[in-house]
Structure formats: structure tokens, C-alpha cells
Coordinates of C-alpha atoms in Angstrom, one line a residue:
M126 CA 0.0 0.0 0.0
G127 CA 1.1 3.6 -0.6
F128 CA 0.7 6.5 1.7
N129 CA -0.6 10.1 1.4
I130 CA 2.4 12.1 0.2
Y131 CA 1.0 15.2 1.9
D132 CA 0.7 13.6 5.3
E133 CA 3.3 14.8 7.9
L134 CA 5.9 12.2 8.7
P135 CA 6.7 11.8 12.4
A136 CA 10.0 13.4 13.5
P137 CA 12.8 10.9 13.1
V138 CA 14.0 9.2 16.3
S139 CA 17.7 8.5 16.7
K140 CA 18.6 4.9 16.2
Y141 CA 22.2 5.4 17.2
H142 CA 23.5 5.1 20.8
G143 CA 26.7 5.9 22.6
T144 CA 29.1 8.9 22.6
E145 CA 29.2 11.3 19.7
K146 CA 32.2 9.4 18.1
Q147 CA 30.5 6.1 18.6
V148 CA 27.4 7.4 16.8
L149 CA 29.6 8.7 14.0
A150 CA 31.2 5.2 13.8
E151 CA 27.8 3.6 13.6
I152 CA 26.7 5.9 10.8
F153 CA 30.0 5.1 8.9
L154 CA 29.6 1.3 9.3
Q155 CA 25.9 1.5 8.2
H156 CA 26.8 3.0 4.8
A157 CA 30.4 1.8 4.2
Q158 CA 31.2 -0.6 1.4
G159 CA 34.1 -2.9 2.0
G160 CA 35.3 -0.8 5.0
V161 CA 35.4 2.5 3.1
L162 CA 33.0 5.2 2.1
P163 CA 33.1 6.2 -1.6
V164 CA 31.4 9.2 -2.9
T165 CA 27.9 7.7 -3.7
P166 CA 27.4 6.1 -0.2
W167 CA 28.7 9.3 1.2
Y168 CA 25.5 11.0 0.0
D169 CA 23.4 8.5 2.0
A170 CA 25.7 8.9 5.1
S171 CA 25.3 12.7 4.9
K172 CA 21.5 12.3 5.2
S173 CA 22.0 10.2 8.4
L174 CA 24.3 12.9 9.7
A175 CA 21.7 15.7 8.9
R176 CA 19.0 13.7 10.8
E177 CA 21.2 13.0 13.8
F178 CA 22.7 16.5 14.1
P179 CA 20.0 18.8 12.6
E180 CA 21.1 22.0 14.3
Q181 CA 24.7 21.6 13.2
L182 CA 24.5 19.7 10.0
G183 CA 20.9 20.0 8.9
C184 CA 21.8 21.3 5.4
L185 CA 24.0 18.4 4.3
D186 CA 21.6 17.6 1.5
D187 CA 23.1 20.4 -0.6
P188 CA 25.6 19.1 -3.2
A189 CA 27.9 22.1 -3.0
I190 CA 28.2 21.9 0.8
L191 CA 28.6 18.1 0.7
G192 CA 31.5 18.5 -1.7
R193 CA 33.3 20.9 0.6
V194 CA 32.8 18.7 3.6
F195 CA 34.1 15.6 1.8
Q196 CA 37.1 17.5 0.6
M197 CA 37.9 18.7 4.1
I198 CA 37.7 15.3 5.8
D199 CA 39.4 13.3 3.0
D200 CA 42.8 13.6 4.6
N201 CA 44.8 11.7 1.9
H202 CA 42.6 13.1 -1.0
D203 CA 42.1 9.6 -2.5
G204 CA 38.4 10.1 -3.1
I205 CA 37.2 7.6 -0.5
L206 CA 36.8 7.9 3.3
D207 CA 38.0 5.3 5.8
Q208 CA 36.5 5.2 9.3
D209 CA 39.1 7.4 11.0
E210 CA 38.8 10.1 8.3
F211 CA 35.0 10.0 8.6
V212 CA 34.7 10.0 12.4
N213 CA 37.5 12.4 13.2
G214 CA 36.6 14.7 10.3
I215 CA 32.9 15.0 11.2
H216 CA 33.8 15.4 14.9
E217 CA 36.1 18.3 13.9
L218 CA 33.3 19.9 12.0
L219 CA 31.0 19.6 15.0
H220 CA 33.6 21.0 17.3
P221 CA 35.9 23.0 15.0
T222 CA 39.5 23.9 16.1
T223 CA 41.2 24.5 12.7
Q224 CA 40.5 27.6 10.6
E225 CA 39.2 25.4 7.7
A226 CA 36.7 23.7 10.0
K227 CA 35.6 26.9 11.5
T228 CA 35.1 28.5 8.1
L229 CA 33.1 25.6 6.8
R230 CA 31.0 25.3 10.0
A231 CA 30.2 29.0 9.7
R232 CA 29.1 28.4 6.0
I233 CA 26.9 25.5 7.1
A234 CA 25.3 27.6 9.8
K235 CA 24.1 30.1 7.3
A236 CA 21.9 27.5 5.7
V237 CA 20.7 25.4 8.7
L238 CA 17.0 25.9 9.3
P239 CA 14.9 24.8 12.3
A240 CA 11.9 22.6 11.9
V241 CA 8.7 24.3 10.6
E242 CA 6.4 25.0 13.5
N243 CA 2.8 26.3 13.7
D244 CA 3.2 28.2 17.0
F245 CA 4.3 31.8 16.9
A246 CA 4.0 32.7 20.6
H247 CA 7.7 33.4 20.5
V248 CA 7.4 36.3 18.1
K249 CA 8.1 39.6 19.8
S250 CA 10.2 41.3 17.2
V251 CA 9.8 41.4 13.4
A252 CA 12.1 42.6 10.7
I253 CA 10.3 44.1 7.7
I254 CA 12.3 44.6 4.5
G255 CA 10.8 47.4 2.4
A256 CA 8.9 50.6 3.3
G257 CA 6.4 50.6 0.4
V258 CA 2.7 50.2 0.9
A259 CA 3.1 46.5 1.8
G260 CA 5.8 47.0 4.5
L261 CA 4.0 49.9 6.0
Q262 CA 0.7 48.0 6.4
V263 CA 2.5 45.0 7.9
A264 CA 4.1 47.2 10.5
R265 CA 0.8 48.9 11.3
R266 CA -1.0 45.6 11.8
L267 CA 1.8 43.9 13.9
M268 CA 2.3 47.0 16.1
E269 CA -1.4 46.8 16.9
I270 CA -0.8 43.4 18.6
G271 CA 2.3 44.6 20.5
I272 CA 5.0 43.2 18.2
S273 CA 8.1 45.4 17.9
C274 CA 8.8 46.1 14.2
T275 CA 11.9 47.5 12.4
I276 CA 11.5 48.5 8.8
F277 CA 14.7 48.4 6.6
E278 CA 14.5 50.6 3.6
K279 CA 17.4 51.2 1.2
S280 CA 16.1 54.6 0.0
E281 CA 15.6 57.7 2.0
N282 CA 11.8 57.7 2.3
V283 CA 8.7 55.5 2.4
G284 CA 6.7 54.8 -0.7
G285 CA 8.8 52.2 -2.7
C286 CA 8.3 52.7 -6.4
W287 CA 6.1 55.7 -5.9
Q288 CA 9.0 57.9 -4.6
K289 CA 10.4 58.2 -8.1
N290 CA 9.6 56.5 -11.3
Y291 CA 9.5 57.0 -15.0
A292 CA 8.4 60.4 -16.5
D293 CA 4.7 61.3 -16.0
F294 CA 4.0 58.2 -14.0
G295 CA 0.8 57.9 -12.0
L296 CA -2.2 55.7 -11.1
Q297 CA -3.9 53.9 -14.0
V298 CA -7.0 53.5 -11.8
P299 CA -9.1 56.1 -10.0
K300 CA -8.1 56.9 -6.4
E301 CA -10.9 54.8 -4.8
L302 CA -9.2 51.8 -6.3
F303 CA -5.9 52.6 -4.7
E304 CA -6.7 53.3 -1.1
F305 CA -5.5 52.0 2.3
P306 CA -8.4 50.0 3.8
D307 CA -7.9 51.6 7.2
F308 CA -7.0 55.1 5.9
P309 CA -9.2 56.5 3.1
Y310 CA -8.1 59.7 1.4
P311 CA -8.8 62.6 3.9
D312 CA -11.5 65.0 2.7
D313 CA -8.9 67.8 2.5
F314 CA -6.4 65.8 0.5
K315 CA -6.2 67.3 -3.0
C316 CA -5.5 65.1 -5.9
D317 CA -6.8 64.2 -9.4
L318 CA -9.4 61.5 -9.9
F319 CA -6.5 59.5 -11.4
P320 CA -3.7 60.7 -9.1
T321 CA -0.2 61.5 -10.3
G322 CA 2.8 59.7 -8.9
P323 CA 3.8 62.6 -6.6
E324 CA 0.2 62.7 -5.3
V325 CA 0.2 59.0 -4.5
Q326 CA 3.6 59.4 -2.8
S327 CA 2.1 62.2 -0.6
Y328 CA -0.8 60.0 0.4
I329 CA 1.6 57.2 1.4
E330 CA 3.8 59.6 3.4
L331 CA 0.6 60.9 5.2
Y332 CA -0.2 57.3 6.1
A333 CA 3.3 56.7 7.5
K334 CA 3.2 60.0 9.5
T335 CA -0.3 59.3 10.9
F336 CA 0.7 56.0 12.3
K337 CA 4.2 57.0 13.4
L338 CA 5.8 54.5 11.0
Y339 CA 8.7 56.8 10.3
D340 CA 9.8 56.2 13.9
I341 CA 10.5 52.5 13.3
A342 CA 12.1 52.8 9.9
Q343 CA 15.8 52.7 9.1
F344 CA 16.4 54.6 5.9
K345 CA 19.3 54.4 3.6
T346 CA 19.9 50.9 4.9
T347 CA 20.6 48.0 2.6
V348 CA 19.9 44.5 3.8
V349 CA 22.8 42.4 2.5
D350 CA 22.2 39.0 4.1
L351 CA 19.5 37.1 5.9
Q352 CA 20.8 34.3 8.2
P353 CA 19.0 31.7 10.2
S354 CA 19.7 31.9 13.9
G355 CA 22.0 28.8 14.1
G356 CA 19.3 26.2 14.0
Q357 CA 17.1 28.1 16.4
R358 CA 13.9 30.0 15.4
G359 CA 14.3 33.5 14.0
W360 CA 16.6 35.4 11.7
T361 CA 19.6 37.6 11.8
V362 CA 19.5 40.5 9.5
V363 CA 22.8 41.8 8.2
F364 CA 22.5 45.3 7.0
E365 CA 24.7 48.2 5.8
K366 CA 24.3 51.9 6.5
E367 CA 26.7 54.6 5.7
K368 CA 29.3 51.9 4.7
Q369 CA 29.0 50.4 8.2
R370 CA 27.9 46.8 8.4
S371 CA 25.8 45.6 11.4
S372 CA 23.5 42.8 12.3
K373 CA 20.4 42.3 14.5
A374 CA 18.4 39.3 15.5
F375 CA 14.6 39.1 15.1
D376 CA 12.0 36.5 15.9
Y377 CA 10.3 36.7 12.5
L378 CA 11.0 38.1 9.0
V379 CA 8.7 39.8 6.5
V380 CA 10.0 40.4 2.9
A381 CA 8.0 43.3 1.5
T382 CA 10.2 44.5 -1.3
G383 CA 7.5 44.8 -3.9
M384 CA 6.7 43.3 -7.3
Y385 CA 8.7 46.0 -9.2
S386 CA 11.8 46.6 -7.2
W387 CA 15.2 45.4 -8.4
P388 CA 17.1 44.6 -10.6
P389 CA 15.7 46.1 -13.8
H390 CA 15.2 43.6 -16.6
M391 CA 17.2 44.9 -19.6
P392 CA 17.6 42.5 -22.5
V393 CA 20.1 44.8 -24.2
A394 CA 20.9 43.6 -27.7
R395 CA 24.5 43.0 -29.0
D396 CA 26.9 45.7 -29.9
A397 CA 25.5 48.1 -27.5
S398 CA 29.0 49.4 -26.8
K399 CA 29.1 50.8 -30.4
F400 CA 26.0 52.9 -29.9
K401 CA 26.8 56.6 -29.5
G402 CA 23.5 57.5 -28.0
Q403 CA 22.0 56.8 -24.6
I404 CA 20.5 53.6 -23.3
L405 CA 18.1 53.8 -20.3
H406 CA 15.7 51.6 -18.4
S407 CA 12.2 53.0 -17.8
C408 CA 13.0 53.4 -14.1
T409 CA 15.8 55.8 -15.0
F410 CA 13.8 57.7 -17.6
T411 CA 12.5 60.1 -14.9
D412 CA 12.5 63.4 -16.9
R413 CA 11.0 63.4 -20.3
K414 CA 13.1 66.4 -21.3
V415 CA 16.0 63.9 -21.7
A416 CA 14.2 63.0 -25.0
S417 CA 14.0 66.6 -26.2
G418 CA 14.7 66.9 -29.9
K419 CA 15.9 63.2 -30.0
K420 CA 15.0 60.2 -32.0
V421 CA 13.7 57.7 -29.4
V422 CA 13.2 54.0 -29.6
V423 CA 11.2 52.4 -26.8
V424 CA 11.4 48.6 -26.3
G425 CA 8.5 46.7 -24.7
G426 CA 4.7 46.3 -24.9
G427 CA 3.6 46.7 -21.3
K428 CA 2.2 49.7 -19.4
S429 CA 5.6 51.3 -18.7
A430 CA 6.8 51.1 -22.3
V431 CA 3.6 52.7 -23.6
D432 CA 3.8 55.5 -21.0
N433 CA 7.5 56.0 -21.9
A434 CA 6.6 56.3 -25.6
V435 CA 3.9 58.9 -24.9
S436 CA 6.3 60.9 -22.7
A437 CA 9.1 60.7 -25.1
A438 CA 6.9 61.7 -28.0
K439 CA 5.9 64.9 -26.2
E440 CA 9.5 66.1 -26.3
G441 CA 11.3 64.1 -29.0
S442 CA 11.5 64.5 -32.7
Q443 CA 10.6 60.9 -33.5
T444 CA 9.4 58.1 -31.3
T445 CA 9.1 54.4 -32.2
L446 CA 7.7 51.7 -30.0
V447 CA 9.2 48.2 -30.7
C448 CA 7.8 45.1 -29.0
R449 CA 7.5 41.4 -29.7
S450 CA 3.7 41.2 -29.1
W451 CA 0.9 43.6 -28.3
H452 CA -1.4 43.6 -25.3
W453 CA -5.0 44.6 -25.0
P454 CA -5.5 48.1 -23.7
V455 CA -8.4 48.7 -21.2
P456 CA -10.2 52.0 -21.4
R457 CA -11.0 54.0 -18.3
Y458 CA -14.6 54.2 -19.4
L459 CA -16.3 51.4 -21.4
L460 CA -18.0 52.9 -24.5
N461 CA -16.8 56.3 -23.0
L462 CA -19.6 56.1 -20.5
V463 CA -19.3 53.4 -17.9
P464 CA -16.2 53.3 -15.5
F465 CA -14.3 50.1 -16.2
K466 CA -14.4 49.1 -12.6
Y467 CA -18.0 47.9 -13.0
A468 CA -16.8 45.2 -15.3
T469 CA -13.4 44.3 -13.8
Y470 CA -13.9 44.8 -10.0
S471 CA -17.3 43.2 -9.6
R472 CA -18.3 39.6 -9.0
F473 CA -20.3 39.7 -12.3
G474 CA -17.2 40.6 -14.3
H475 CA -15.1 38.0 -12.3
W476 CA -17.5 35.2 -13.2
F477 CA -16.6 35.5 -16.9
L478 CA -12.9 34.6 -16.2
H479 CA -11.3 31.2 -16.4
P480 CA -12.8 29.4 -13.3
H481 CA -10.6 29.2 -10.2
H482 CA -9.5 25.7 -9.1
G483 CA -11.2 26.2 -5.8
E484 CA -14.7 26.5 -7.3
G485 CA -17.3 23.9 -6.1
A486 CA -19.0 21.3 -8.3
T487 CA -22.0 23.5 -9.1
A488 CA -19.9 26.5 -10.1
T489 CA -17.6 24.4 -12.2
W490 CA -20.6 22.8 -14.0
L491 CA -22.1 26.3 -14.6
H492 CA -18.8 27.6 -16.0
G493 CA -18.5 24.7 -18.4
T494 CA -22.1 24.9 -19.5
C495 CA -21.9 28.6 -20.1
A496 CA -18.5 28.5 -21.9
P497 CA -19.9 29.5 -25.3
V498 CA -21.6 32.5 -23.7
K499 CA -18.4 33.6 -21.9
W500 CA -16.5 33.2 -25.2
L501 CA -19.0 35.5 -27.0
W502 CA -18.8 38.0 -24.1
W503 CA -15.0 38.4 -24.5
R504 CA -15.2 38.7 -28.3
A505 CA -17.7 41.5 -27.8
V506 CA -15.3 43.1 -25.3
E507 CA -12.5 42.9 -27.8
L508 CA -14.6 44.6 -30.5
M509 CA -15.4 47.4 -28.0
F510 CA -11.8 47.9 -27.2
R511 CA -10.8 47.8 -30.8
G512 CA -13.3 50.5 -31.6
Q513 CA -12.4 52.7 -28.6
F514 CA -8.7 52.6 -29.2
Q515 CA -8.9 52.4 -33.0
I516 CA -6.6 49.4 -32.9
P517 CA -5.2 48.5 -36.4
S518 CA -5.1 44.9 -37.4
S519 CA -1.3 44.8 -37.1
M520 CA -1.7 45.5 -33.4
I521 CA -4.3 42.9 -32.5
P522 CA -2.8 40.8 -29.6
E523 CA -2.4 37.1 -30.2
E524 CA -4.1 36.2 -26.9
G525 CA -7.7 36.8 -26.2
V526 CA -8.4 39.6 -23.8
E527 CA -9.5 37.3 -21.0
T528 CA -6.1 35.7 -21.0
D529 CA -3.9 38.6 -22.0
L530 CA -5.1 40.6 -18.9
F531 CA -3.1 38.2 -16.8
S532 CA 0.2 39.0 -18.5
G533 CA 0.0 42.5 -19.9
G534 CA -3.2 44.2 -18.8
Q535 CA -3.0 48.0 -19.0
I536 CA -5.5 50.7 -18.4
L537 CA -4.9 53.6 -20.7
N538 CA -6.2 57.0 -21.6
Y539 CA -6.3 58.0 -25.3
D540 CA -2.9 59.7 -25.5
F541 CA -1.2 56.7 -27.0
R542 CA -4.0 56.1 -29.5
D543 CA -4.1 59.7 -30.6
M544 CA -0.3 59.9 -31.0
L545 CA -0.3 56.8 -33.1
S546 CA -3.0 58.2 -35.3
S547 CA -1.2 61.5 -35.7
G548 CA 2.1 59.8 -36.5
K549 CA 3.9 61.2 -33.4
I550 CA 4.5 57.6 -32.4
Q551 CA 5.4 54.7 -34.8
Q552 CA 4.8 51.1 -33.8
I553 CA 6.7 48.1 -35.0
C554 CA 6.1 44.5 -34.0
G555 CA 9.6 43.0 -33.7
A556 CA 12.8 43.0 -31.7
I557 CA 16.2 44.6 -31.7
D558 CA 18.9 42.4 -33.2
K559 CA 21.9 44.7 -32.6
F560 CA 23.0 48.3 -32.1
T561 CA 24.9 50.4 -34.6
E562 CA 26.7 53.7 -33.9
T563 CA 23.6 55.7 -34.9
G564 CA 20.7 53.4 -34.0
V565 CA 19.4 49.8 -34.0
V566 CA 18.8 47.0 -36.5
L567 CA 15.8 44.8 -36.0
V568 CA 15.7 41.1 -36.5
D569 CA 14.0 41.5 -39.8
G570 CA 16.9 43.8 -41.0
K571 CA 15.0 47.1 -40.7
E572 CA 17.3 49.9 -39.4
L573 CA 16.0 52.6 -37.1
D574 CA 17.9 55.8 -36.3
A575 CA 18.1 56.6 -32.6
D576 CA 19.7 58.9 -30.1
L577 CA 18.0 57.4 -27.1
V578 CA 16.8 53.8 -26.5
I579 CA 14.5 53.1 -23.5
Y580 CA 13.8 49.6 -22.2
G581 CA 10.4 49.4 -20.7
T582 CA 10.8 45.8 -20.0
G583 CA 10.0 45.5 -16.3
F584 CA 12.0 44.0 -13.5
A585 CA 13.6 40.7 -12.7
K586 CA 13.3 38.9 -9.3
N587 CA 16.3 38.4 -7.1
Y588 CA 16.5 36.3 -3.9
D589 CA 20.2 36.6 -3.2
I590 CA 19.7 38.0 0.3
F591 CA 18.9 34.4 1.1
D592 CA 21.6 31.7 1.1
K593 CA 21.7 29.5 -2.0
V594 CA 20.7 26.5 0.1
I595 CA 17.6 28.3 1.5
Q596 CA 16.7 29.5 -2.0
K597 CA 16.5 25.8 -3.0
K598 CA 14.1 25.2 -0.1
L599 CA 12.0 28.1 -1.3
N600 CA 11.6 26.1 -4.5
I601 CA 11.8 29.0 -6.9
Q602 CA 10.5 27.9 -10.3
K603 CA 11.0 29.3 -13.8
D604 CA 7.6 30.9 -13.5
G605 CA 8.2 32.4 -10.1
L606 CA 7.9 31.6 -6.4
Y607 CA 4.8 29.7 -5.4
L608 CA 3.8 30.2 -1.8
Y609 CA 0.8 29.3 0.3
R610 CA -1.7 32.1 -0.2
N611 CA 1.2 33.8 -2.0
V612 CA 2.6 34.6 1.5
I613 CA 4.1 31.6 3.3
P614 CA 6.9 29.2 2.0
P615 CA 6.0 25.8 3.6
Q616 CA 9.6 24.6 4.0
V617 CA 11.2 27.8 5.3
P618 CA 10.1 28.7 8.8
D619 CA 9.4 32.2 10.3
V620 CA 9.3 34.2 7.1
A621 CA 6.5 35.7 5.1
F622 CA 6.4 37.5 1.7
V623 CA 3.9 40.3 1.7
G624 CA 3.1 42.2 -1.5
C625 CA 6.2 41.0 -3.4
E626 CA 4.8 37.6 -4.6
V627 CA 1.3 38.6 -5.7
S628 CA -0.1 41.0 -8.3
T629 CA -3.7 42.1 -8.5
F630 CA -5.6 45.1 -10.0
N631 CA -5.8 46.5 -6.5
N632 CA -2.4 45.8 -4.9
I633 CA -2.7 48.2 -2.0
L634 CA -5.9 46.5 -0.8
T635 CA -4.4 43.0 -1.5
Q636 CA -1.4 43.9 0.6
G637 CA -3.6 45.3 3.4
L638 CA -5.5 42.0 3.5
Q639 CA -2.3 40.0 3.5
A640 CA -1.0 42.1 6.4
L641 CA -4.2 41.4 8.4
W642 CA -4.0 37.7 7.5
L643 CA -0.4 37.6 8.8
Q644 CA -1.5 39.5 12.0
K645 CA -4.1 36.8 12.7
I646 CA -1.4 34.0 12.3
L647 CA 1.2 35.6 14.5
S648 CA -1.3 36.5 17.2
G649 CA -2.6 32.9 17.3
Q650 CA -6.1 33.8 16.2
M651 CA -5.7 31.4 13.2
R652 CA -3.4 28.6 12.5
L653 CA -1.5 27.7 9.3
P654 CA -2.1 24.2 7.8
K655 CA 0.8 21.8 8.2
P656 CA 3.6 22.1 5.5
G657 CA 2.3 19.0 3.6
S658 CA -1.2 20.5 3.4
M659 CA 0.2 23.9 2.2
E660 CA 2.3 22.1 -0.4
K661 CA -0.9 20.4 -1.7
V662 CA -2.7 23.8 -2.1
I663 CA 0.4 25.2 -3.8
Q664 CA 0.6 22.3 -6.3
K665 CA -3.1 22.7 -7.2
E666 CA -2.6 26.4 -7.8
Q667 CA 0.5 25.8 -9.8
A668 CA -1.3 23.2 -12.0
W669 CA -4.3 25.6 -12.5
K670 CA -2.1 28.6 -13.6
R671 CA 0.0 26.5 -15.9
T672 CA -3.0 25.2 -17.8
W673 CA -4.1 28.6 -19.1
M674 CA -2.0 31.6 -18.0
P675 CA 0.8 32.8 -20.4
P676 CA 4.2 31.3 -19.4
A677 CA 5.5 34.5 -17.8
S678 CA 8.4 34.5 -15.3
S679 CA 6.0 36.1 -12.8
R680 CA 3.1 33.7 -13.3
A681 CA 3.3 32.4 -9.8
S682 CA 2.4 35.8 -8.4
L683 CA -0.4 36.6 -10.9
Y684 CA -4.0 37.0 -9.7
Q685 CA -4.9 40.2 -11.5
L686 CA -8.7 40.2 -12.1
H687 CA -8.9 37.0 -10.0
M688 CA -8.3 39.3 -7.0
T689 CA -11.9 38.8 -6.1
K690 CA -11.3 35.1 -5.4
Y691 CA -7.9 35.8 -3.8
H692 CA -9.4 38.3 -1.4
D693 CA -12.3 35.9 -0.6
M694 CA -9.7 33.2 0.4
L695 CA -7.8 35.6 2.7
V696 CA -11.1 36.9 4.3
Q697 CA -12.5 33.4 4.8
D698 CA -9.2 32.2 6.4
I699 CA -9.5 34.8 9.1
G700 CA -13.1 33.8 9.8
A701 CA -14.8 36.8 8.2
Q702 CA -17.7 37.0 5.7
R703 CA -16.5 37.1 2.1
F704 CA -19.7 38.6 0.7
R705 CA -19.0 42.1 1.9
K706 CA -22.0 43.9 0.4
M707 CA -24.7 41.6 1.6
P708 CA -27.7 41.8 2.1
N709 CA -27.6 44.0 -1.0
C710 CA -27.7 41.2 -3.6
F711 CA -27.7 43.6 -6.5
G712 CA -24.7 45.4 -5.1
E713 CA -22.9 42.1 -4.3
L714 CA -23.2 41.0 -7.9
F715 CA -22.8 44.1 -10.0
M716 CA -21.1 46.8 -7.9
P717 CA -17.3 47.1 -7.9
Y718 CA -15.4 46.1 -4.8
T719 CA -13.1 48.7 -3.2
A720 CA -11.1 49.0 0.0
R721 CA -14.1 50.5 1.8
D722 CA -15.9 47.2 1.5
F723 CA -13.3 45.7 3.9
A724 CA -12.9 48.7 6.2
D725 CA -14.8 47.1 9.1
L726 CA -12.1 44.4 9.3
F727 CA -9.6 47.1 10.2
P728 CA -9.5 49.5 13.2
K729 CA -10.4 53.0 12.2
A730 CA -7.7 55.7 12.0
S731 CA -7.9 58.2 14.8
K732 CA -8.6 61.7 13.7

């Protein structure tokens, strides 16, 4: 008979007896072949060592570390271990006296994790990396329950990507769709209906000042390493400020570095060194006057690339947008009358999406039965978008709008459309093959003159603040980092990712609900499932996304318009009602959800 692979196995019980050296001798004899231990049996012996000495050697399942240990204890360097080499060598590693053993032991300690536990009563201090809207909301929620928080922020202010971004950046949604659930825009706060970047930054700063979050933030501080606490629970944060390196221990760690942080993704074509012009990423194109009088080529098909092209065209002499494929634009007002939020932020609009894997049998049957109706609905939506944006046939996206919204959805005004129509912006579907001194050559051989090339190609993910062995335990995939509820890694204890591994069309609300969800866990008001159960949920979500979402490097984090379902799951987990508008059945079905629908879950801000 088999067994349930998601069931938790009992903690291993030592089957060895005697002194430490006697235990090591038993392990050697168990795995030795002909009185010696070649490389292959050494791998099996290392697993026994990791089980027997978890706090000291718990990461001996990593090949790189295994190789270094073998090299150290193989005294005569013959590629096999005899009993004396094994016993004395491992004993030296457990109680190092030589510099080599001390160095290797310190390296191992950086990757040894304690067992995953579901009790967080020990958490009295939390390190939060990032002072954007996610990190600030986490700090606010945890401080409410008496947990001491320290925010580490590499820049000089709160706000994350809203502090400074590409030229003319701002919200692509109206302000009621970007609002802290516990801190609505004050009546005397002046901003546009679609706030500019500086207006959003002012709102975030006001939030931080109101709740005294500046007091717990360390600015201009870069986190350079995150180390487990030597097999014990908690983390040691190694950080650098004013060229001085320091470290501090915490009971829990929250990574809140955002979806669009660092490093920039710049697939620069060959021969870039020959180019006599300037090459920028969208995050460094902060002043459109840089493009004044220049011939500009913008690379990319997402929101930032389109915005960069519009900004450059306002100043430059010629602007060309080059991308491999186009994405469907979403108008701010459907048919120039109805705000788009009624279709995209309501349960009615959500029902037309690809069904979530967590739907019940009745809902699944209904989705299948109505599939032709849903298909016709989206084709009608595409016709509407084509008409409103006057999309030429050469720019029709390959993916249907119901799928494309999960990889390149962008809410636009008509600036880009009008500039295309007037000829101020040229569009080319293709890619840059190489640079020349005076421009670029596309893969089809077409040459474009350029003085300035801007890559609006997004950002890559980087997890190098974690040890390489821990990164393997995070199980990072080609399509991203899959987590339980997009927050918790099942195999790495005492760490949560808030805001940086999930993307919706209302990120500030999503991150607020994640912060509340985490508060309930750390306060003991709700409990996480066991690691095996979390893995089961993750694998279901992974399979669901991979059956229909485009194969993007960020697919693990994408919820986008499925935010309704994601918010439902978070709210249900904490024991609250997911139907926030009831008993108003009409409103529940057709009215858009905003942060104010969840306000009663959060304490009200004091005036």
C-alpha cells in the first residue's frame, strides 16, 4: 500500500547510541562498502548525519556543501573515506578547532533551518524589508498586537516605487481603487481622480506619519544578508548603513520588497557598446526632457513602455515603440460612458474569467455549460476595445483579452491612441537584433535611427539576500515563487512574503488583507495548515495557472482580475464574511469592490 504524500511524517527518532564518536562510527559502518565510504554512499551517510545532528549539519543535503565537507575530511585526498577520516573529520566539523573547519562550519550555519512549526507565541520582534505600501501596512498591523517592528529601507523615504519612477507616471486607476483599507483619502487631501505619482507618494507619506511608522524605519539601509539563527527560530538581518555593516536578531522576518523593485530587466541587444546615443531603463527615464529633440526607440509592450513612448513623443523629434507582441488596452470608461471598474472589479465581471481551481462542483458545471456565452462575451469586449482605441489589425494581440489581462493588462487613456493616429509615435512588432553607432537594427533587417533607447521591459526577481541552500528550499520555479496564499513558504520557517509575490488590479488592498491575515497568524487567532497541506494547495494552484496563463516569469504571483477570489480566500481564512456587500444582492453581484468594503475588518484611524 502507498501513503498520502502530503501527510506529515513523524519526527525521526535517533537509532544510534553511545558517545558522539560512537554514533559517527555507527553511521559510517551502516553506509560503508568494504570498509570504506566512496562518494555515492557518502551522500546517504550525509542524510543520516543531517537527521542525527539537525542543528549543526541540517543542510548536508546540498551538493555544494557536501563536496566541501568531503574535501575537508578526506585527509589523503584519495576520493574515499575510511572510518578514522569520517569519524575524526565530522567530529572536527561539529567542534571546530582548525580555521578550515571553523570557516566551513560558519558556512553551514548560514543554511541550517529549524523545523517548521505552527506556534508563533515566541514572536516579539519582526524585521520588515521594504517601506512601500506593503511593508507599512504589515508594520501597522503587527504593532497593533504589541509586536516590535523594524523596517529596513534602502532609499531615503517611504513609498517604494512611488517615490520616483519614469516620467509622467501615475495611477492607471481612480483613487478609490488605490486606497488603504484603514485610511481613506482625507476630505482635505487634494489630488486628481487618477492621481499622479507625486500625489500618491504624498498619500503614502501621510499614512506613515499618521501611524508613526517613520519612527521604526531605518532609511538608507541596505539588507545584504538574511541568516537563520543557528538552527534556532528567528533570523539575523545583516545590513549596511553609511558603509558600516551591522546585524540584529529578530523572531520573524517579512519580505515586502514589492513586485517592481530590483534589478531592472534589460535584455540589451548585442553591440550596445558601439551605440553613441544613450540607453536607459524605464525606471531611470525620470525626466521626459531627456528626450528633447531626439529620435527615441522604446522597447516593450507593457504599461511602462507605452507610457514611456507617450512621454518621449511629447519632447522628442521621432518616437518608435518596438515590441514582440501587443497587449489589449483597457479604457478608463467602457464605451466612453461606464467606468471600467464595474466590469473588472465586480463579481459579475469576475464570473466571466477562467474558473478558479477552488470552485465547487455546481460553479464548475455552470462555467462549463456557459463556456460559449463567456467566449462570445469576451469577443464582444474585444470589439469594443478595438473601436475605442482604433486598434489597427497589425496590433491585435495574439491572446484573447480574457487571458492577456493576466500578462500585460494595462488601463490607458487615449494619449497613445491619438499619437499613433497623428504619427507622433510609430509602432513596430519585432525585436532589436543589434545596435549600430547611430541606431538599431531589428531582427528583420530594418534599421532605425536613434539617439535614445529606453527599455520598458520590467524588473527581474532576485532572492540573493537568502543563502543559496535556502533558495532551494523556497523552491523557486522558472515561472516564479509559489507560496501558500502567496505569502508563506512551507519549508522555510518564520518568514512571510507580503506584497512581493502577488499581483492584482488593487495591490494596496491586497497587501492590506495579506498584512491582516499575517497578523491573525502571529497573534494565534488562526493557524496555518501543516507544511504538507500547504504544499498540496500550492501544487493545485501551480497546475491551475500552468493550464491557461501565459508562461511569464511572474506567473506564480499573478492573480490580476482573479483578485476577487484571492481576497475571498484571505477573508475566509480569518473567519470573516467574504460577501462584503450583503444583504444587498444587486450590489454584491454588480457593484465594484473597493477598499471601503473591507474597512470594518480594520481599526479606524484616529482623527
